[in-house]
PDB file of N, CA and C in Angstrom:
ATOM      1  N   MET A   1     -61.173  16.470 -30.353  1.00 68.00           N
ATOM      2  CA  MET A   1     -61.578  15.110 -30.394  1.00 68.00           C
ATOM      3  C   MET A   1     -60.590  14.261 -29.517  1.00 68.00           C
ATOM      4  N   SER A   2     -61.072  13.428 -28.685  1.00 75.00           N
ATOM      5  CA  SER A   2     -60.215  12.639 -27.761  1.00 75.00           C
ATOM      6  C   SER A   2     -59.575  11.467 -28.592  1.00 75.00           C
ATOM      7  N   ASP A   3     -58.552  10.957 -27.934  1.00 79.00           N
ATOM      8  CA  ASP A   3     -57.874   9.762 -28.571  1.00 79.00           C
ATOM      9  C   ASP A   3     -58.804   8.649 -28.827  1.00 79.00           C
ATOM     10  N   SER A   4     -59.710   8.380 -27.801  1.00 76.00           N
ATOM     11  CA  SER A   4     -60.669   7.256 -27.970  1.00 76.00           C
ATOM     12  C   SER A   4     -61.722   7.604 -29.074  1.00 76.00           C
ATOM     13  N   ASP A   5     -62.010   8.825 -29.277  1.00 90.00           N
ATOM     14  CA  ASP A   5     -62.928   9.215 -30.393  1.00 90.00           C
ATOM     15  C   ASP A   5     -62.241   9.007 -31.712  1.00 90.00           C
ATOM     16  N   SER A   6     -60.970   9.276 -31.827  1.00 93.00           N
ATOM     17  CA  SER A   6     -60.204   9.051 -32.991  1.00 93.00           C
ATOM     18  C   SER A   6     -60.163   7.589 -33.329  1.00 93.00           C
ATOM     19  N   LEU A   7     -59.880   6.795 -32.345  1.00 95.00           N
ATOM     20  CA  LEU A   7     -59.873   5.367 -32.544  1.00 95.00           C
ATOM     21  C   LEU A   7     -61.255   4.808 -32.897  1.00 95.00           C
ATOM     22  N   ALA A   8     -62.290   5.313 -32.272  1.00 94.00           N
ATOM     23  CA  ALA A   8     -63.701   4.830 -32.601  1.00 94.00           C
ATOM     24  C   ALA A   8     -64.033   5.236 -34.062  1.00 94.00           C
ATOM     25  N   LYS A   9     -63.565   6.429 -34.509  1.00 96.00           N
ATOM     26  CA  LYS A   9     -63.889   6.906 -35.859  1.00 96.00           C
ATOM     27  C   LYS A   9     -63.192   5.962 -36.839  1.00 96.00           C
ATOM     28  N   LEU A  10     -61.907   5.735 -36.592  1.00 97.00           N
ATOM     29  CA  LEU A  10     -61.200   4.808 -37.484  1.00 97.00           C
ATOM     30  C   LEU A  10     -61.777   3.428 -37.461  1.00 97.00           C
ATOM     31  N   ALA A  11     -62.176   2.896 -36.297  1.00 97.00           N
ATOM     32  CA  ALA A  11     -62.782   1.633 -36.228  1.00 97.00           C
ATOM     33  C   ALA A  11     -64.038   1.524 -37.079  1.00 97.00           C
ATOM     34  N   ALA A  12     -64.855   2.598 -37.085  1.00 97.00           N
ATOM     35  CA  ALA A  12     -66.056   2.610 -37.874  1.00 97.00           C
ATOM     36  C   ALA A  12     -65.734   2.586 -39.366  1.00 97.00           C
ATOM     37  N   VAL A  13     -64.708   3.227 -39.776  1.00 97.00           N
ATOM     38  CA  VAL A  13     -64.274   3.199 -41.182  1.00 97.00           C
ATOM     39  C   VAL A  13     -63.842   1.798 -41.579  1.00 97.00           C
ATOM     40  N   ILE A  14     -63.042   1.190 -40.695  1.00 98.00           N
ATOM     41  CA  ILE A  14     -62.568  -0.189 -40.891  1.00 98.00           C
ATOM     42  C   ILE A  14     -63.762  -1.132 -41.030  1.00 98.00           C
ATOM     43  N   GLU A  15     -64.669  -1.000 -40.150  1.00 98.00           N
ATOM     44  CA  GLU A  15     -65.955  -1.809 -40.107  1.00 98.00           C
ATOM     45  C   GLU A  15     -66.657  -1.710 -41.400  1.00 98.00           C
ATOM     46  N   SER A  16     -66.786  -0.457 -41.921  1.00 97.00           N
ATOM     47  CA  SER A  16     -67.477  -0.225 -43.206  1.00 97.00           C
ATOM     48  C   SER A  16     -66.808  -0.814 -44.394  1.00 97.00           C
ATOM     49  N   ARG A  17     -65.511  -1.200 -44.244  1.00 98.00           N
ATOM     50  CA  ARG A  17     -64.808  -1.760 -45.354  1.00 98.00           C
ATOM     51  C   ARG A  17     -64.933  -3.263 -45.503  1.00 98.00           C
ATOM     52  N   LYS A  18     -65.505  -3.876 -44.484  1.00 98.00           N
ATOM     53  CA  LYS A  18     -65.711  -5.369 -44.560  1.00 98.00           C
ATOM     54  C   LYS A  18     -66.502  -5.619 -45.800  1.00 98.00           C
ATOM     55  N   PRO A  19     -66.167  -6.600 -46.546  1.00 97.00           N
ATOM     56  CA  PRO A  19     -66.994  -7.053 -47.751  1.00 97.00           C
ATOM     57  C   PRO A  19     -68.500  -7.233 -47.327  1.00 97.00           C
ATOM     58  N   ALA A  20     -68.736  -7.797 -46.135  1.00 96.00           N
ATOM     59  CA  ALA A  20     -70.144  -8.017 -45.739  1.00 96.00           C
ATOM     60  C   ALA A  20     -70.871  -6.692 -45.514  1.00 96.00           C
ATOM     61  N   ASN A  21     -70.103  -5.566 -45.339  1.00 96.00           N
ATOM     62  CA  ASN A  21     -70.724  -4.311 -45.208  1.00 96.00           C
ATOM     63  C   ASN A  21     -70.684  -3.462 -46.468  1.00 96.00           C
ATOM     64  N   GLY A  22     -70.299  -4.083 -47.569  1.00 96.00           N
ATOM     65  CA  GLY A  22     -70.255  -3.412 -48.828  1.00 96.00           C
ATOM     66  C   GLY A  22     -68.841  -2.963 -49.276  1.00 96.00           C
ATOM     67  N   GLY A  23     -67.849  -3.287 -48.449  1.00 97.00           N
ATOM     68  CA  GLY A  23     -66.476  -2.955 -48.851  1.00 97.00           C
ATOM     69  C   GLY A  23     -66.070  -3.737 -50.136  1.00 97.00           C
ATOM     70  N   ASP A  24     -65.394  -3.068 -51.054  1.00 97.00           N
ATOM     71  CA  ASP A  24     -65.034  -3.691 -52.264  1.00 97.00           C
ATOM     72  C   ASP A  24     -63.544  -4.040 -52.145  1.00 97.00           C
ATOM     73  N   PRO A  25     -63.245  -5.410 -52.218  1.00 97.00           N
ATOM     74  CA  PRO A  25     -61.779  -5.793 -52.239  1.00 97.00           C
ATOM     75  C   PRO A  25     -60.978  -5.267 -53.449  1.00 97.00           C
ATOM     76  N   GLY A  26     -61.608  -4.905 -54.480  1.00 97.00           N
ATOM     77  CA  GLY A  26     -60.937  -4.382 -55.576  1.00 97.00           C
ATOM     78  C   GLY A  26     -60.639  -2.934 -55.533  1.00 97.00           C
ATOM     79  N   ALA A  27     -61.250  -2.215 -54.519  1.00 97.00           N
ATOM     80  CA  ALA A  27     -61.050  -0.798 -54.428  1.00 97.00           C
ATOM     81  C   ALA A  27     -60.554  -0.384 -53.072  1.00 97.00           C
ATOM     82  N   SER A  28     -60.485  -1.343 -52.106  1.00 98.00           N
ATOM     83  CA  SER A  28     -60.065  -0.979 -50.695  1.00 98.00           C
ATOM     84  C   SER A  28     -59.052  -1.990 -50.198  1.00 98.00           C
ATOM     85  N   TYR A  29     -57.947  -1.514 -49.689  1.00 98.00           N
ATOM     86  CA  TYR A  29     -56.907  -2.326 -49.118  1.00 98.00           C
ATOM     87  C   TYR A  29     -57.486  -3.092 -47.921  1.00 98.00           C
ATOM     88  N   VAL A  30     -58.233  -2.389 -47.104  1.00 98.00           N
ATOM     89  CA  VAL A  30     -58.822  -3.060 -45.901  1.00 98.00           C
ATOM     90  C   VAL A  30     -59.821  -4.167 -46.310  1.00 98.00           C
ATOM     91  N   ALA A  31     -60.684  -3.797 -47.232  1.00 98.00           N
ATOM     92  CA  ALA A  31     -61.619  -4.833 -47.719  1.00 98.00           C
ATOM     93  C   ALA A  31     -60.882  -6.046 -48.292  1.00 98.00           C
ATOM     94  N   LYS A  32     -59.742  -5.768 -48.988  1.00 98.00           N
ATOM     95  CA  LYS A  32     -59.029  -6.915 -49.550  1.00 98.00           C
ATOM     96  C   LYS A  32     -58.435  -7.788 -48.473  1.00 98.00           C
ATOM     97  N   LEU A  33     -57.859  -7.158 -47.326  1.00 98.00           N
ATOM     98  CA  LEU A  33     -57.356  -7.927 -46.247  1.00 98.00           C
ATOM     99  C   LEU A  33     -58.489  -8.773 -45.627  1.00 98.00           C
ATOM    100  N   PHE A  34     -59.630  -8.149 -45.364  1.00 98.00           N
ATOM    101  CA  PHE A  34     -60.771  -8.891 -44.847  1.00 98.00           C
ATOM    102  C   PHE A  34     -61.207 -10.074 -45.707  1.00 98.00           C
ATOM    103  N   ASP A  35     -61.155  -9.787 -47.034  1.00 98.00           N
ATOM    104  CA  ASP A  35     -61.491 -10.893 -48.005  1.00 98.00           C
ATOM    105  C   ASP A  35     -60.507 -12.015 -47.989  1.00 98.00           C
ATOM    106  N   LYS A  36     -59.265 -11.735 -47.705  1.00 98.00           N
ATOM    107  CA  LYS A  36     -58.262 -12.770 -47.612  1.00 98.00           C
ATOM    108  C   LYS A  36     -58.360 -13.549 -46.388  1.00 98.00           C
ATOM    109  N   GLY A  37     -58.908 -13.002 -45.328  1.00 98.00           N
ATOM    110  CA  GLY A  37     -59.203 -13.727 -44.075  1.00 98.00           C
ATOM    111  C   GLY A  37     -58.190 -13.443 -42.991  1.00 98.00           C
ATOM    112  N   THR A  38     -58.442 -14.181 -41.910  1.00 98.00           N
ATOM    113  CA  THR A  38     -57.690 -13.987 -40.612  1.00 98.00           C
ATOM    114  C   THR A  38     -56.200 -14.192 -40.794  1.00 98.00           C
ATOM    115  N   ASP A  39     -55.788 -15.240 -41.543  1.00 98.00           N
ATOM    116  CA  ASP A  39     -54.374 -15.539 -41.622  1.00 98.00           C
ATOM    117  C   ASP A  39     -53.612 -14.360 -42.312  1.00 98.00           C
ATOM    118  N   ALA A  40     -54.209 -13.784 -43.358  1.00 98.00           N
ATOM    119  CA  ALA A  40     -53.597 -12.676 -44.038  1.00 98.00           C
ATOM    120  C   ALA A  40     -53.458 -11.421 -43.076  1.00 98.00           C
ATOM    121  N   ILE A  41     -54.536 -11.119 -42.371  1.00 98.00           N
ATOM    122  CA  ILE A  41     -54.543 -10.087 -41.375  1.00 98.00           C
ATOM    123  C   ILE A  41     -53.408 -10.267 -40.358  1.00 98.00           C
ATOM    124  N   LEU A  42     -53.377 -11.528 -39.785  1.00 98.00           N
ATOM    125  CA  LEU A  42     -52.325 -11.804 -38.778  1.00 98.00           C
ATOM    126  C   LEU A  42     -50.914 -11.716 -39.324  1.00 98.00           C
ATOM    127  N   LYS A  43     -50.776 -12.207 -40.567  1.00 98.00           N
ATOM    128  CA  LYS A  43     -49.440 -12.056 -41.181  1.00 98.00           C
ATOM    129  C   LYS A  43     -49.014 -10.658 -41.289  1.00 98.00           C
ATOM    130  N   LYS A  44     -49.926  -9.786 -41.608  1.00 98.00           N
ATOM    131  CA  LYS A  44     -49.613  -8.330 -41.821  1.00 98.00           C
ATOM    132  C   LYS A  44     -49.285  -7.750 -40.490  1.00 98.00           C
ATOM    133  N   ILE A  45     -49.901  -8.136 -39.412  1.00 98.00           N
ATOM    134  CA  ILE A  45     -49.560  -7.631 -38.029  1.00 98.00           C
ATOM    135  C   ILE A  45     -48.147  -8.105 -37.686  1.00 98.00           C
ATOM    136  N   GLY A  46     -47.774  -9.342 -38.037  1.00 98.00           N
ATOM    137  CA  GLY A  46     -46.463  -9.790 -37.770  1.00 98.00           C
ATOM    138  C   GLY A  46     -45.423  -8.950 -38.513  1.00 98.00           C
ATOM    139  N   GLU A  47     -45.660  -8.692 -39.788  1.00 98.00           N
ATOM    140  CA  GLU A  47     -44.809  -7.884 -40.609  1.00 98.00           C
ATOM    141  C   GLU A  47     -44.627  -6.467 -40.007  1.00 98.00           C
ATOM    142  N   GLU A  48     -45.744  -5.865 -39.609  1.00 98.00           N
ATOM    143  CA  GLU A  48     -45.691  -4.507 -39.059  1.00 98.00           C
ATOM    144  C   GLU A  48     -44.937  -4.507 -37.721  1.00 98.00           C
ATOM    145  N   ALA A  49     -45.147  -5.516 -36.886  1.00 98.00           N
ATOM    146  CA  ALA A  49     -44.424  -5.573 -35.589  1.00 98.00           C
ATOM    147  C   ALA A  49     -42.935  -5.701 -35.803  1.00 98.00           C
ATOM    148  N   THR A  50     -42.593  -6.490 -36.793  1.00 98.00           N
ATOM    149  CA  THR A  50     -41.119  -6.612 -37.133  1.00 98.00           C
ATOM    150  C   THR A  50     -40.571  -5.279 -37.598  1.00 98.00           C
ATOM    151  N   GLU A  51     -41.346  -4.595 -38.483  1.00 98.00           N
ATOM    152  CA  GLU A  51     -40.832  -3.253 -38.953  1.00 98.00           C
ATOM    153  C   GLU A  51     -40.715  -2.250 -37.797  1.00 98.00           C
ATOM    154  N   LEU A  52     -41.611  -2.348 -36.767  1.00 98.00           N
ATOM    155  CA  LEU A  52     -41.506  -1.510 -35.600  1.00 98.00           C
ATOM    156  C   LEU A  52     -40.253  -1.759 -34.831  1.00 98.00           C
ATOM    157  N   VAL A  53     -40.005  -3.033 -34.636  1.00 98.00           N
ATOM    158  CA  VAL A  53     -38.711  -3.424 -33.973  1.00 98.00           C
ATOM    159  C   VAL A  53     -37.519  -2.883 -34.646  1.00 98.00           C
ATOM    160  N   MET A  54     -37.535  -3.058 -35.984  1.00 98.00           N
ATOM    161  CA  MET A  54     -36.371  -2.584 -36.726  1.00 98.00           C
ATOM    162  C   MET A  54     -36.173  -1.024 -36.666  1.00 98.00           C
ATOM    163  N   ALA A  55     -37.310  -0.295 -36.724  1.00 97.00           N
ATOM    164  CA  ALA A  55     -37.275   1.145 -36.605  1.00 97.00           C
ATOM    165  C   ALA A  55     -36.792   1.538 -35.246  1.00 97.00           C
ATOM    166  N   ALA A  56     -37.185   0.860 -34.205  1.00 98.00           N
ATOM    167  CA  ALA A  56     -36.752   1.182 -32.847  1.00 98.00           C
ATOM    168  C   ALA A  56     -35.226   0.839 -32.704  1.00 98.00           C
ATOM    169  N   LYS A  57     -34.785  -0.275 -33.303  1.00 98.00           N
ATOM    170  CA  LYS A  57     -33.332  -0.551 -33.271  1.00 98.00           C
ATOM    171  C   LYS A  57     -32.530   0.511 -33.928  1.00 98.00           C
ATOM    172  N   ASP A  58     -33.072   1.138 -35.003  1.00 97.00           N
ATOM    173  CA  ASP A  58     -32.427   2.216 -35.657  1.00 97.00           C
ATOM    174  C   ASP A  58     -32.402   3.521 -34.884  1.00 97.00           C
ATOM    175  N   GLY A  59     -33.384   3.617 -33.934  1.00 97.00           N
ATOM    176  CA  GLY A  59     -33.514   4.780 -33.052  1.00 97.00           C
ATOM    177  C   GLY A  59     -34.080   6.009 -33.792  1.00 97.00           C
ATOM    178  N   ASP A  60     -34.770   5.829 -34.908  1.00 95.00           N
ATOM    179  CA  ASP A  60     -35.369   6.870 -35.640  1.00 95.00           C
ATOM    180  C   ASP A  60     -36.750   7.226 -35.188  1.00 95.00           C
ATOM    181  N   ALA A  61     -36.981   8.245 -34.456  1.00 97.00           N
ATOM    182  CA  ALA A  61     -38.273   8.556 -33.806  1.00 97.00           C
ATOM    183  C   ALA A  61     -39.406   8.600 -34.848  1.00 97.00           C
ATOM    184  N   GLN A  62     -39.105   9.220 -36.032  1.00 98.00           N
ATOM    185  CA  GLN A  62     -40.193   9.407 -37.062  1.00 98.00           C
ATOM    186  C   GLN A  62     -40.561   7.988 -37.556  1.00 98.00           C
ATOM    187  N   LYS A  63     -39.585   7.119 -37.745  1.00 98.00           N
ATOM    188  CA  LYS A  63     -39.929   5.726 -38.281  1.00 98.00           C
ATOM    189  C   LYS A  63     -40.688   4.980 -37.161  1.00 98.00           C
ATOM    190  N   ILE A  64     -40.313   5.184 -35.952  1.00 98.00           N
ATOM    191  CA  ILE A  64     -40.980   4.500 -34.855  1.00 98.00           C
ATOM    192  C   ILE A  64     -42.459   4.844 -34.806  1.00 98.00           C
ATOM    193  N   VAL A  65     -42.710   6.095 -34.896  1.00 98.00           N
ATOM    194  CA  VAL A  65     -44.099   6.610 -34.900  1.00 98.00           C
ATOM    195  C   VAL A  65     -44.879   6.032 -36.153  1.00 98.00           C
ATOM    196  N   TYR A  66     -44.257   6.112 -37.299  1.00 98.00           N
ATOM    197  CA  TYR A  66     -44.878   5.621 -38.525  1.00 98.00           C
ATOM    198  C   TYR A  66     -45.199   4.130 -38.434  1.00 98.00           C
ATOM    199  N   GLU A  67     -44.224   3.319 -37.977  1.00 98.00           N
ATOM    200  CA  GLU A  67     -44.439   1.884 -37.932  1.00 98.00           C
ATOM    201  C   GLU A  67     -45.413   1.511 -36.777  1.00 98.00           C
ATOM    202  N   THR A  68     -45.402   2.308 -35.715  1.00 98.00           N
ATOM    203  CA  THR A  68     -46.410   2.103 -34.657  1.00 98.00           C
ATOM    204  C   THR A  68     -47.844   2.311 -35.189  1.00 98.00           C
ATOM    205  N   ALA A  69     -47.931   3.331 -35.963  1.00 98.00           N
ATOM    206  CA  ALA A  69     -49.256   3.647 -36.597  1.00 98.00           C
ATOM    207  C   ALA A  69     -49.693   2.437 -37.462  1.00 98.00           C
ATOM    208  N   ASP A  70     -48.734   1.978 -38.253  1.00 98.00           N
ATOM    209  CA  ASP A  70     -49.064   0.854 -39.101  1.00 98.00           C
ATOM    210  C   ASP A  70     -49.514  -0.429 -38.262  1.00 98.00           C
ATOM    211  N   LEU A  71     -48.739  -0.664 -37.164  1.00 98.00           N
ATOM    212  CA  LEU A  71     -49.091  -1.768 -36.337  1.00 98.00           C
ATOM    213  C   LEU A  71     -50.503  -1.585 -35.665  1.00 98.00           C
ATOM    214  N   TRP A  72     -50.719  -0.400 -35.085  1.00 97.00           N
ATOM    215  CA  TRP A  72     -52.016  -0.112 -34.489  1.00 97.00           C
ATOM    216  C   TRP A  72     -53.194  -0.307 -35.527  1.00 97.00           C
ATOM    217  N   PHE A  73     -52.982   0.240 -36.712  1.00 98.00           N
ATOM    218  CA  PHE A  73     -53.971   0.188 -37.779  1.00 98.00           C
ATOM    219  C   PHE A  73     -54.363  -1.280 -38.068  1.00 98.00           C
ATOM    220  N   HIS A  74     -53.333  -2.146 -38.266  1.00 98.00           N
ATOM    221  CA  HIS A  74     -53.578  -3.463 -38.638  1.00 98.00           C
ATOM    222  C   HIS A  74     -54.107  -4.306 -37.415  1.00 98.00           C
ATOM    223  N   SER A  75     -53.716  -3.883 -36.233  1.00 98.00           N
ATOM    224  CA  SER A  75     -54.313  -4.466 -35.014  1.00 98.00           C
ATOM    225  C   SER A  75     -55.798  -4.159 -34.930  1.00 98.00           C
ATOM    226  N   MET A  76     -56.163  -2.962 -35.339  1.00 98.00           N
ATOM    227  CA  MET A  76     -57.582  -2.644 -35.363  1.00 98.00           C
ATOM    228  C   MET A  76     -58.362  -3.416 -36.343  1.00 98.00           C
ATOM    229  N   ILE A  77     -57.727  -3.740 -37.503  1.00 98.00           N
ATOM    230  CA  ILE A  77     -58.386  -4.597 -38.507  1.00 98.00           C
ATOM    231  C   ILE A  77     -58.582  -5.988 -37.876  1.00 98.00           C
ATOM    232  N   ALA A  78     -57.581  -6.473 -37.136  1.00 98.00           N
ATOM    233  CA  ALA A  78     -57.782  -7.787 -36.433  1.00 98.00           C
ATOM    234  C   ALA A  78     -58.892  -7.675 -35.438  1.00 98.00           C
ATOM    235  N   LEU A  79     -58.967  -6.598 -34.600  1.00 98.00           N
ATOM    236  CA  LEU A  79     -60.119  -6.437 -33.703  1.00 98.00           C
ATOM    237  C   LEU A  79     -61.426  -6.590 -34.397  1.00 98.00           C
ATOM    238  N   ALA A  80     -61.525  -5.785 -35.484  1.00 98.00           N
ATOM    239  CA  ALA A  80     -62.769  -5.904 -36.240  1.00 98.00           C
ATOM    240  C   ALA A  80     -63.076  -7.284 -36.764  1.00 98.00           C
ATOM    241  N   GLN A  81     -62.102  -7.958 -37.194  1.00 98.00           N
ATOM    242  CA  GLN A  81     -62.281  -9.371 -37.687  1.00 98.00           C
ATOM    243  C   GLN A  81     -62.923 -10.255 -36.630  1.00 98.00           C
ATOM    244  N   PHE A  82     -62.646  -9.910 -35.378  1.00 98.00           N
ATOM    245  CA  PHE A  82     -63.116 -10.765 -34.307  1.00 98.00           C
ATOM    246  C   PHE A  82     -64.373 -10.067 -33.512  1.00 98.00           C
ATOM    247  N   GLY A  83     -64.870  -9.007 -34.169  1.00 97.00           N
ATOM    248  CA  GLY A  83     -66.080  -8.361 -33.565  1.00 97.00           C
ATOM    249  C   GLY A  83     -65.725  -7.546 -32.387  1.00 97.00           C
ATOM    250  N   LEU A  84     -64.463  -7.083 -32.284  1.00 98.00           N
ATOM    251  CA  LEU A  84     -64.115  -6.264 -31.092  1.00 98.00           C
ATOM    252  C   LEU A  84     -63.802  -4.851 -31.560  1.00 98.00           C
ATOM    253  N   LYS A  85     -63.763  -3.939 -30.590  1.00 96.00           N
ATOM    254  CA  LYS A  85     -63.525  -2.515 -30.836  1.00 96.00           C
ATOM    255  C   LYS A  85     -62.453  -2.013 -30.003  1.00 96.00           C
ATOM    256  N   PRO A  86     -61.877  -0.816 -30.350  1.00 96.00           N
ATOM    257  CA  PRO A  86     -60.839  -0.215 -29.563  1.00 96.00           C
ATOM    258  C   PRO A  86     -61.255   0.022 -28.126  1.00 96.00           C
ATOM    259  N   ALA A  87     -62.550   0.287 -27.891  1.00 94.00           N
ATOM    260  CA  ALA A  87     -63.028   0.451 -26.557  1.00 94.00           C
ATOM    261  C   ALA A  87     -62.856  -0.811 -25.629  1.00 94.00           C
ATOM    262  N   ASP A  88     -62.810  -1.962 -26.219  1.00 96.00           N
ATOM    263  CA  ASP A  88     -62.547  -3.192 -25.530  1.00 96.00           C
ATOM    264  C   ASP A  88     -61.082  -3.134 -24.990  1.00 96.00           C
ATOM    265  N   VAL A  89     -60.148  -2.736 -25.818  1.00 96.00           N
ATOM    266  CA  VAL A  89     -58.772  -2.688 -25.415  1.00 96.00           C
ATOM    267  C   VAL A  89     -58.595  -1.518 -24.391  1.00 96.00           C
ATOM    268  N   LEU A  90     -59.172  -0.411 -24.646  1.00 93.00           N
ATOM    269  CA  LEU A  90     -59.108   0.650 -23.682  1.00 93.00           C
ATOM    270  C   LEU A  90     -59.609   0.270 -22.325  1.00 93.00           C
ATOM    271  N   ALA A  91     -60.711  -0.446 -22.293  1.00 94.00           N
ATOM    272  CA  ALA A  91     -61.269  -0.939 -21.002  1.00 94.00           C
ATOM    273  C   ALA A  91     -60.292  -1.850 -20.319  1.00 94.00           C
ATOM    274  N   GLU A  92     -59.613  -2.739 -21.070  1.00 92.00           N
ATOM    275  CA  GLU A  92     -58.656  -3.555 -20.474  1.00 92.00           C
ATOM    276  C   GLU A  92     -57.470  -2.811 -19.850  1.00 92.00           C
ATOM    277  N   LEU A  93     -57.029  -1.785 -20.594  1.00 91.00           N
ATOM    278  CA  LEU A  93     -55.903  -0.983 -20.125  1.00 91.00           C
ATOM    279  C   LEU A  93     -56.310  -0.220 -18.809  1.00 91.00           C
ATOM    280  N   GLU A  94     -57.531   0.258 -18.830  1.00 92.00           N
ATOM    281  CA  GLU A  94     -58.099   0.939 -17.622  1.00 92.00           C
ATOM    282  C   GLU A  94     -58.142  -0.039 -16.465  1.00 92.00           C
ATOM    283  N   ARG A  95     -58.523  -1.284 -16.714  1.00 88.00           N
ATOM    284  CA  ARG A  95     -58.650  -2.296 -15.662  1.00 88.00           C
ATOM    285  C   ARG A  95     -57.243  -2.486 -15.067  1.00 88.00           C
ATOM    286  N   ARG A  96     -56.155  -2.402 -15.884  1.00 87.00           N
ATOM    287  CA  ARG A  96     -54.818  -2.647 -15.469  1.00 87.00           C
ATOM    288  C   ARG A  96     -54.182  -1.441 -14.675  1.00 87.00           C
ATOM    289  N   GLU A  97     -54.857  -0.291 -14.837  1.00 85.00           N
ATOM    290  CA  GLU A  97     -54.297   0.958 -14.283  1.00 85.00           C
ATOM    291  C   GLU A  97     -54.086   0.782 -12.785  1.00 85.00           C
ATOM    292  N   GLY A  98     -52.905   1.118 -12.295  1.00 84.00           N
ATOM    293  CA  GLY A  98     -52.631   1.021 -10.877  1.00 84.00           C
ATOM    294  C   GLY A  98     -52.052  -0.299 -10.520  1.00 84.00           C
ATOM    295  N   LEU A  99     -51.982  -1.295 -11.414  1.00 69.00           N
ATOM    296  CA  LEU A  99     -51.356  -2.577 -11.064  1.00 69.00           C
ATOM    297  C   LEU A  99     -50.001  -2.556 -11.622  1.00 69.00           C
ATOM    298  N   SER A 100     -49.055  -3.139 -10.867  1.00 72.00           N
ATOM    299  CA  SER A 100     -47.731  -3.306 -11.488  1.00 72.00           C
ATOM    300  C   SER A 100     -47.838  -4.347 -12.558  1.00 72.00           C
ATOM    301  N   GLY A 101     -46.865  -4.373 -13.421  1.00 66.00           N
ATOM    302  CA  GLY A 101     -46.860  -5.381 -14.502  1.00 66.00           C
ATOM    303  C   GLY A 101     -46.764  -6.753 -13.934  1.00 66.00           C
ATOM    304  N   LEU A 102     -46.048  -6.927 -12.834  1.00 71.00           N
ATOM    305  CA  LEU A 102     -45.939  -8.265 -12.220  1.00 71.00           C
ATOM    306  C   LEU A 102     -47.257  -8.673 -11.609  1.00 71.00           C
ATOM    307  N   GLN A 103     -48.023  -7.675 -10.993  1.00 66.00           N
ATOM    308  CA  GLN A 103     -49.309  -8.043 -10.440  1.00 66.00           C
ATOM    309  C   GLN A 103     -50.310  -8.453 -11.531  1.00 66.00           C
ATOM    310  N   GLU A 104     -50.277  -7.729 -12.577  1.00 60.00           N
ATOM    311  CA  GLU A 104     -51.188  -7.974 -13.699  1.00 60.00           C
ATOM    312  C   GLU A 104     -50.916  -9.376 -14.323  1.00 60.00           C
ATOM    313  N   PHE A 105     -49.628  -9.683 -14.492  1.00 66.00           N
ATOM    314  CA  PHE A 105     -49.263 -10.980 -15.127  1.00 66.00           C
ATOM    315  C   PHE A 105     -49.697 -12.083 -14.149  1.00 66.00           C
ATOM    316  N   ALA A 106     -49.476 -11.919 -12.861  1.00 69.00           N
ATOM    317  CA  ALA A 106     -49.860 -12.979 -11.878  1.00 69.00           C
ATOM    318  C   ALA A 106     -51.356 -13.156 -11.955  1.00 69.00           C
ATOM    319  N   GLN A 107     -52.209 -12.126 -12.050  1.00 70.00           N
ATOM    320  CA  GLN A 107     -53.616 -12.210 -12.056  1.00 70.00           C
ATOM    321  C   GLN A 107     -54.039 -12.901 -13.410  1.00 70.00           C
ATOM    322  N   ARG A 108     -53.390 -12.673 -14.439  1.00 65.00           N
ATOM    323  CA  ARG A 108     -53.778 -13.200 -15.755  1.00 65.00           C
ATOM    324  C   ARG A 108     -53.424 -14.650 -15.844  1.00 65.00           C
ATOM    325  N   THR A 109     -52.263 -15.076 -15.287  1.00 68.00           N
ATOM    326  CA  THR A 109     -51.823 -16.403 -15.432  1.00 68.00           C
ATOM    327  C   THR A 109     -52.047 -17.343 -14.248  1.00 68.00           C
ATOM    328  N   GLY A 110     -52.577 -16.720 -13.179  1.00 69.00           N
ATOM    329  CA  GLY A 110     -52.873 -17.546 -11.971  1.00 69.00           C
ATOM    330  C   GLY A 110     -51.539 -17.815 -11.219  1.00 69.00           C
ATOM    331  N   LYS A 111     -50.479 -17.221 -11.561  1.00 62.00           N
ATOM    332  CA  LYS A 111     -49.220 -17.369 -10.807  1.00 62.00           C
ATOM    333  C   LYS A 111     -49.026 -16.252  -9.863  1.00 62.00           C
ATOM    334  N   GLY A 112     -48.619 -16.468  -8.733  1.00 54.00           N
ATOM    335  CA  GLY A 112     -48.320 -15.417  -7.882  1.00 54.00           C
ATOM    336  C   GLY A 112     -48.627 -15.771  -6.444  1.00 54.00           C
TER     337      GLY A 112
END
């Protein structure tokens, strides 16, 4: 299974957990986050990003992987909240391939 297949499979599970799709906030953490709304989802992403920074500061590779997984997972919940899929992010990364970071930033901001 490719990385994009794994992300698509996880995205499908996340989508199925939306209360509108039958997800039960009493039985599913993801359904509970969706039920609480966008602010709760974004707060969780902020928490996970902070935990990743702290793990990286500690230099513990296992913690970095664990916290990155948490951040990616919660970011995927945010994507689903806005009707987006991992394929949308992968397409954007592919679009940027071959561009330097400075070139990409200039194109995005109109500076350059």
